PDB file of C-alpha atoms in Angstrom:
ATOM      1  CA  MET A   1    -100.211  91.316 156.829  1.00 62.00           C
ATOM      2  CA  THR A   2     -98.090  90.212 153.842  1.00 67.00           C
ATOM      3  CA  PRO A   3     -96.347  86.982 154.195  1.00 74.00           C
ATOM      4  CA  THR A   4     -92.898  86.492 153.926  1.00 91.00           C
ATOM      5  CA  ALA A   5     -91.997  85.595 150.386  1.00 94.00           C
ATOM      6  CA  LEU A   6     -89.049  83.537 149.204  1.00 95.00           C
ATOM      7  CA  THR A   7     -87.633  83.037 145.607  1.00 95.00           C
ATOM      8  CA  ALA A   8     -87.348  79.823 144.006  1.00 95.00           C
ATOM      9  CA  ASP A   9     -83.520  80.025 144.363  1.00 95.00           C
ATOM     10  CA  GLN A  10     -83.819  80.840 148.102  1.00 96.00           C
ATOM     11  CA  VAL A  11     -86.141  77.733 148.499  1.00 96.00           C
ATOM     12  CA  HIS A  12     -84.025  75.615 146.486  1.00 96.00           C
ATOM     13  CA  ALA A  13     -80.967  76.337 148.790  1.00 95.00           C
ATOM     14  CA  ARG A  14     -83.198  75.906 152.061  1.00 95.00           C
ATOM     15  CA  LEU A  15     -85.433  72.878 150.663  1.00 94.00           C
ATOM     16  CA  HIS A  16     -83.957  70.307 153.038  1.00 93.00           C
ATOM     17  CA  GLU A  17     -84.830  72.486 156.075  1.00 94.00           C
ATOM     18  CA  LEU A  18     -88.486  73.464 155.045  1.00 95.00           C
ATOM     19  CA  THR A  19     -91.786  71.706 155.523  1.00 96.00           C
ATOM     20  CA  VAL A  20     -93.464  72.283 152.196  1.00 97.00           C
ATOM     21  CA  ILE A  21     -97.029  72.543 151.983  1.00 97.00           C
ATOM     22  CA  ASP A  22     -98.726  72.457 148.428  1.00 96.00           C
ATOM     23  CA  VAL A  23    -102.302  74.053 148.466  1.00 95.00           C
ATOM     24  CA  ARG A  24    -103.113  73.253 144.821  1.00 91.00           C
ATOM     25  CA  THR A  25    -105.870  70.633 144.138  1.00 84.00           C
ATOM     26  CA  PRO A  26    -104.657  67.075 144.174  1.00 82.00           C
ATOM     27  CA  GLY A  27    -104.700  66.947 140.273  1.00 77.00           C
ATOM     28  CA  GLU A  28    -102.439  70.091 140.043  1.00 82.00           C
ATOM     29  CA  TYR A  29    -100.200  68.463 142.786  1.00 86.00           C
ATOM     30  CA  ALA A  30    -100.045  65.218 140.844  1.00 82.00           C
ATOM     31  CA  SER A  31     -98.943  66.894 137.715  1.00 81.00           C
ATOM     32  CA  GLY A  32     -95.532  67.881 139.538  1.00 87.00           C
ATOM     33  CA  HIS A  33     -94.599  69.386 142.940  1.00 93.00           C
ATOM     34  CA  LEU A  34     -91.523  70.532 144.913  1.00 96.00           C
ATOM     35  CA  PRO A  35     -89.443  67.324 146.208  1.00 96.00           C
ATOM     36  CA  GLY A  36     -91.137  66.449 149.668  1.00 94.00           C
ATOM     37  CA  ALA A  37     -94.062  68.663 149.396  1.00 95.00           C
ATOM     38  CA  HIS A  38     -97.292  67.545 151.160  1.00 94.00           C
ATOM     39  CA  ASN A  39    -100.584  68.324 149.588  1.00 93.00           C
ATOM     40  CA  VAL A  40    -103.168  70.064 151.724  1.00 93.00           C
ATOM     41  CA  PRO A  41    -105.673  71.570 149.209  1.00 91.00           C
ATOM     42  CA  LEU A  42    -106.628  75.126 150.107  1.00 92.00           C
ATOM     43  CA  ASP A  43    -110.056  74.220 151.068  1.00 89.00           C
ATOM     44  CA  HIS A  44    -108.881  71.649 153.675  1.00 91.00           C
ATOM     45  CA  LEU A  45    -106.402  74.110 155.313  1.00 92.00           C
ATOM     46  CA  HIS A  46    -108.537  74.564 158.391  1.00 92.00           C
ATOM     47  CA  THR A  47    -108.704  70.741 158.846  1.00 92.00           C
ATOM     48  CA  ALA A  48    -104.926  70.669 158.675  1.00 93.00           C
ATOM     49  CA  LEU A  49    -104.335  73.379 161.200  1.00 94.00           C
ATOM     50  CA  PRO A  50    -103.314  71.092 164.309  1.00 94.00           C
ATOM     51  CA  ALA A  51    -100.872  69.132 162.063  1.00 94.00           C
ATOM     52  CA  LEU A  52     -99.450  72.467 160.654  1.00 94.00           C
ATOM     53  CA  ARG A  53     -98.886  73.641 164.156  1.00 93.00           C
ATOM     54  CA  THR A  54     -96.889  70.682 164.856  1.00 93.00           C
ATOM     55  CA  ALA A  55     -94.876  70.756 161.709  1.00 92.00           C
ATOM     56  CA  VAL A  56     -94.045  74.566 162.272  1.00 89.00           C
ATOM     57  CA  GLY A  57     -92.719  73.540 165.726  1.00 88.00           C
ATOM     58  CA  ARG A  58     -90.073  71.368 164.019  1.00 89.00           C
ATOM     59  CA  GLY A  59     -89.027  74.145 161.555  1.00 89.00           C
ATOM     60  CA  ASP A  60     -90.053  76.677 158.817  1.00 94.00           C
ATOM     61  CA  LEU A  61     -93.220  76.096 156.833  1.00 96.00           C
ATOM     62  CA  LEU A  62     -93.297  76.993 153.152  1.00 97.00           C
ATOM     63  CA  VAL A  63     -96.742  77.192 151.369  1.00 97.00           C
ATOM     64  CA  VAL A  64     -96.832  76.823 147.554  1.00 97.00           C
ATOM     65  CA  CYS A  65     -99.273  76.767 144.804  1.00 95.00           C
ATOM     66  CA  ALA A  66     -99.007  77.309 140.972  1.00 92.00           C
ATOM     67  CA  SER A  67     -98.558  81.124 141.003  1.00 92.00           C
ATOM     68  CA  GLY A  68     -98.220  82.278 144.676  1.00 91.00           C
ATOM     69  CA  ALA A  69    -101.789  83.719 144.808  1.00 91.00           C
ATOM     70  CA  ARG A  70    -103.432  80.656 146.696  1.00 93.00           C
ATOM     71  CA  SER A  71    -100.350  80.275 148.906  1.00 95.00           C
ATOM     72  CA  GLU A  72    -100.520  83.845 149.975  1.00 94.00           C
ATOM     73  CA  THR A  73    -104.170  83.522 150.924  1.00 94.00           C
ATOM     74  CA  ALA A  74    -103.138  80.211 152.864  1.00 95.00           C
ATOM     75  CA  CYS A  75    -100.291  82.159 154.640  1.00 96.00           C
ATOM     76  CA  ARG A  76    -102.735  84.821 155.814  1.00 95.00           C
ATOM     77  CA  ARG A  77    -105.250  82.261 156.928  1.00 95.00           C
ATOM     78  CA  LEU A  78    -102.527  80.394 158.872  1.00 96.00           C
ATOM     79  CA  ALA A  79    -101.222  83.705 160.442  1.00 95.00           C
ATOM     80  CA  GLU A  80    -104.832  84.323 161.556  1.00 95.00           C
ATOM     81  CA  ASN A  81    -104.637  80.974 163.417  1.00 94.00           C
ATOM     82  CA  GLY A  82    -101.182  81.633 164.955  1.00 93.00           C
ATOM     83  CA  VAL A  83     -99.041  79.692 162.322  1.00 94.00           C
ATOM     84  CA  THR A  84     -96.389  81.542 160.465  1.00 94.00           C
ATOM     85  CA  ALA A  85     -95.371  80.345 156.965  1.00 96.00           C
ATOM     86  CA  ALA A  86     -93.514  81.808 153.941  1.00 96.00           C
ATOM     87  CA  THR A  87     -94.831  81.554 150.457  1.00 96.00           C
ATOM     88  CA  LEU A  88     -92.761  80.691 147.195  1.00 96.00           C
ATOM     89  CA  THR A  89     -92.815  83.826 144.908  1.00 95.00           C
ATOM     90  CA  GLY A  90     -94.092  82.794 141.522  1.00 94.00           C
ATOM     91  CA  GLY A  91     -95.153  79.413 142.784  1.00 95.00           C
ATOM     92  CA  THR A  92     -94.317  76.112 141.188  1.00 94.00           C
ATOM     93  CA  THR A  93     -94.373  77.861 137.828  1.00 92.00           C
ATOM     94  CA  ALA A  94     -91.328  79.953 138.755  1.00 94.00           C
ATOM     95  CA  TRP A  95     -89.823  76.805 140.427  1.00 95.00           C
ATOM     96  CA  ILE A  96     -90.008  74.856 137.082  1.00 93.00           C
ATOM     97  CA  ARG A  97     -89.184  77.808 134.837  1.00 93.00           C
ATOM     98  CA  LEU A  98     -85.750  78.051 136.888  1.00 94.00           C
ATOM     99  CA  GLY A  99     -85.198  74.319 135.996  1.00 93.00           C
ATOM    100  CA  HIS A 100     -85.656  72.828 139.539  1.00 94.00           C
ATOM    101  CA  ASP A 101     -86.690  69.335 140.116  1.00 91.00           C
ATOM    102  CA  VAL A 102     -90.368  68.363 140.517  1.00 92.00           C
ATOM    103  CA  HIS A 103     -91.671  65.062 141.781  1.00 89.00           C
ATOM    104  CA  ARG A 104     -94.830  63.366 140.181  1.00 83.00           C
ATOM    105  CA  PRO A 105     -96.499  60.428 141.809  1.00 73.00           C
ATOM    106  CA  ALA A 106     -95.677  57.135 139.936  1.00 70.00           C
ATOM    107  CA  GLY A 107     -98.537  56.057 137.463  1.00 66.00           C
ATOM    108  CA  THR A 108    -100.346  59.470 137.330  1.00 63.00           C
ATOM    109  CA  ARG A 109    -101.174  61.220 134.298  1.00 64.00           C
ATOM    110  CA  THR A 110    -100.521  64.892 133.924  1.00 63.00           C
ATOM    111  CA  PRO A 111    -103.621  67.090 134.010  1.00 67.00           C
ATOM    112  CA  TRP A 112    -103.586  70.536 132.855  1.00 77.00           C
ATOM    113  CA  ALA A 113    -102.875  73.356 135.269  1.00 76.00           C
ATOM    114  CA  MET A 114    -105.964  74.794 136.881  1.00 82.00           C
ATOM    115  CA  ASP A 115    -105.546  78.278 135.268  1.00 85.00           C
ATOM    116  CA  ARG A 116    -105.360  76.481 131.792  1.00 87.00           C
ATOM    117  CA  GLN A 117    -108.438  74.745 132.502  1.00 89.00           C
ATOM    118  CA  VAL A 118    -110.284  77.845 133.538  1.00 91.00           C
ATOM    119  CA  ARG A 119    -109.035  79.664 130.260  1.00 92.00           C
ATOM    120  CA  LEU A 120    -110.396  76.938 128.416  1.00 93.00           C
ATOM    121  CA  ALA A 121    -113.747  76.674 129.999  1.00 93.00           C
ATOM    122  CA  ALA A 122    -114.173  80.536 130.132  1.00 94.00           C
ATOM    123  CA  GLY A 123    -113.216  80.717 126.378  1.00 94.00           C
ATOM    124  CA  SER A 124    -115.443  77.985 125.463  1.00 95.00           C
ATOM    125  CA  LEU A 125    -118.452  79.334 127.247  1.00 94.00           C
ATOM    126  CA  VAL A 126    -117.915  82.917 125.890  1.00 94.00           C
ATOM    127  CA  LEU A 127    -117.411  81.493 122.246  1.00 94.00           C
ATOM    128  CA  THR A 128    -120.560  79.409 122.769  1.00 94.00           C
ATOM    129  CA  GLY A 129    -122.574  82.344 123.899  1.00 94.00           C
ATOM    130  CA  LEU A 130    -121.503  84.565 120.955  1.00 93.00           C
ATOM    131  CA  VAL A 131    -121.972  81.927 118.279  1.00 95.00           C
ATOM    132  CA  ALA A 132    -125.303  80.879 119.763  1.00 94.00           C
ATOM    133  CA  GLY A 133    -126.137  84.626 120.084  1.00 93.00           C
ATOM    134  CA  GLN A 134    -126.244  84.882 116.159  1.00 93.00           C
ATOM    135  CA  ARG A 135    -129.314  82.932 116.302  1.00 94.00           C
ATOM    136  CA  TRP A 136    -130.764  83.411 119.677  1.00 92.00           C
ATOM    137  CA  SER A 137    -129.863  86.867 121.249  1.00 92.00           C
ATOM    138  CA  ALA A 138    -130.407  85.726 124.807  1.00 92.00           C
ATOM    139  CA  ALA A 139    -127.530  83.262 124.416  1.00 90.00           C
ATOM    140  CA  ARG A 140    -125.160  86.484 124.560  1.00 92.00           C
ATOM    141  CA  LEU A 141    -125.974  86.513 128.210  1.00 94.00           C
ATOM    142  CA  LEU A 142    -123.780  83.363 128.667  1.00 93.00           C
ATOM    143  CA  SER A 143    -120.889  85.543 127.414  1.00 93.00           C
ATOM    144  CA  ALA A 144    -121.805  88.406 129.661  1.00 93.00           C
ATOM    145  CA  GLY A 145    -122.164  86.180 132.635  1.00 93.00           C
ATOM    146  CA  VAL A 146    -118.824  84.696 132.048  1.00 93.00           C
ATOM    147  CA  ALA A 147    -117.072  88.075 131.508  1.00 93.00           C
ATOM    148  CA  GLY A 148    -118.640  89.289 134.714  1.00 93.00           C
ATOM    149  CA  GLY A 149    -117.443  86.340 136.544  1.00 91.00           C
ATOM    150  CA  LEU A 150    -113.904  86.852 135.425  1.00 91.00           C
ATOM    151  CA  VAL A 151    -113.969  90.609 136.415  1.00 93.00           C
ATOM    152  CA  LEU A 152    -115.168  89.459 139.872  1.00 91.00           C
ATOM    153  CA  SER A 153    -112.749  87.011 139.967  1.00 89.00           C
ATOM    154  CA  ALA A 154    -109.868  89.493 139.380  1.00 88.00           C
ATOM    155  CA  LEU A 155    -111.345  91.836 141.864  1.00 88.00           C
ATOM    156  CA  THR A 156    -111.703  89.405 144.595  1.00 87.00           C
ATOM    157  CA  ASP A 157    -108.632  87.330 143.814  1.00 82.00           C
ATOM    158  CA  THR A 158    -110.821  84.111 143.955  1.00 83.00           C
ATOM    159  CA  CYS A 159    -112.135  81.984 141.236  1.00 87.00           C
ATOM    160  CA  GLY A 160    -115.551  80.276 141.332  1.00 88.00           C
ATOM    161  CA  MET A 161    -114.870  78.335 138.093  1.00 90.00           C
ATOM    162  CA  ALA A 162    -111.767  77.009 139.408  1.00 87.00           C
ATOM    163  CA  ARG A 163    -113.513  75.757 142.418  1.00 86.00           C
ATOM    164  CA  ILE A 164    -115.982  74.090 140.186  1.00 90.00           C
ATOM    165  CA  LEU A 165    -113.378  72.471 137.820  1.00 88.00           C
ATOM    166  CA  ALA A 166    -111.426  71.182 140.952  1.00 82.00           C
ATOM    167  CA  ARG A 167    -114.303  68.832 141.814  1.00 83.00           C
ATOM    168  CA  LEU A 168    -114.086  67.201 138.547  1.00 84.00           C
ATOM    169  CA  PRO A 169    -112.806  63.597 138.580  1.00 79.00           C
ATOM    170  CA  HIS A 170    -109.603  64.324 136.633  1.00 74.00           C
ATOM    171  CA  ASN A 171    -108.540  66.738 139.330  1.00 73.00           C
ATOM    172  CA  ARG A 172    -109.273  64.638 142.256  1.00 66.00           C
ATOM    173  CA  PRO A 173    -107.020  61.434 141.725  1.00 57.00           C
ATOM    174  CA  ALA A 174    -107.925  58.748 144.198  1.00 53.00           C
ATOM    175  CA  ALA A 175    -104.199  58.444 145.314  1.00 49.00           C
ATOM    176  CA  THR A 176    -104.255  61.596 147.454  1.00 55.00           C
ATOM    177  CA  ASP A 177    -105.174  60.867 151.055  1.00 74.00           C
ATOM    178  CA  LEU A 178    -105.324  63.980 153.439  1.00 78.00           C
ATOM    179  CA  ASP A 179    -105.255  61.885 156.568  1.00 81.00           C
ATOM    180  CA  ALA A 180    -101.996  60.286 155.497  1.00 83.00           C
ATOM    181  CA  THR A 181    -100.693  63.618 154.882  1.00 84.00           C
ATOM    182  CA  LEU A 182    -101.618  65.037 158.114  1.00 82.00           C
ATOM    183  CA  ALA A 183    -100.099  61.988 160.053  1.00 84.00           C
ATOM    184  CA  ALA A 184     -96.789  62.628 158.103  1.00 84.00           C
ATOM    185  CA  LEU A 185     -96.772  66.107 159.090  1.00 83.00           C
ATOM    186  CA  THR A 186     -97.462  65.250 162.757  1.00 82.00           C
ATOM    187  CA  GLY A 187     -95.119  62.230 162.749  1.00 76.00           C
TER     188      GLY A 187
END
């Protein structure tokens, strides 16, 4: 089942009546999110199901991420559990590109977006493998492994490297409190 997709302008017009769930990492969320959005990282979605069921009882649920890929995954998982939600076409990237307002928690620095972090890490590993491969041919396997991982990522629409990078301290600010988010959704 394909979830309902709303454009950034449609969401902007209805933002006051939507409960917005941002499924990006806490670091991505801290870099800027839709006004009033609640951060429930995709890997914590199952934990949040009871609170999301309560929230959808009060009104429509919108799930967002950076590009729309993770939010589509989240919408499908929610639908499998009886929770209907829409996704933001193009994610927060489209929202920002159209000049809509984003909120940032006070006192937080802005980490790079996850896709940018993945590109830096993947490119660095490939380059390292190629340069080191000039001296030790076995080092080229590093480049081949990263290339294979990128192909697998595209085919499965998942990203193992992003999962690893999301665990780094700069992507997990201490200010994010899932319990407080869930309480706000049920309150």
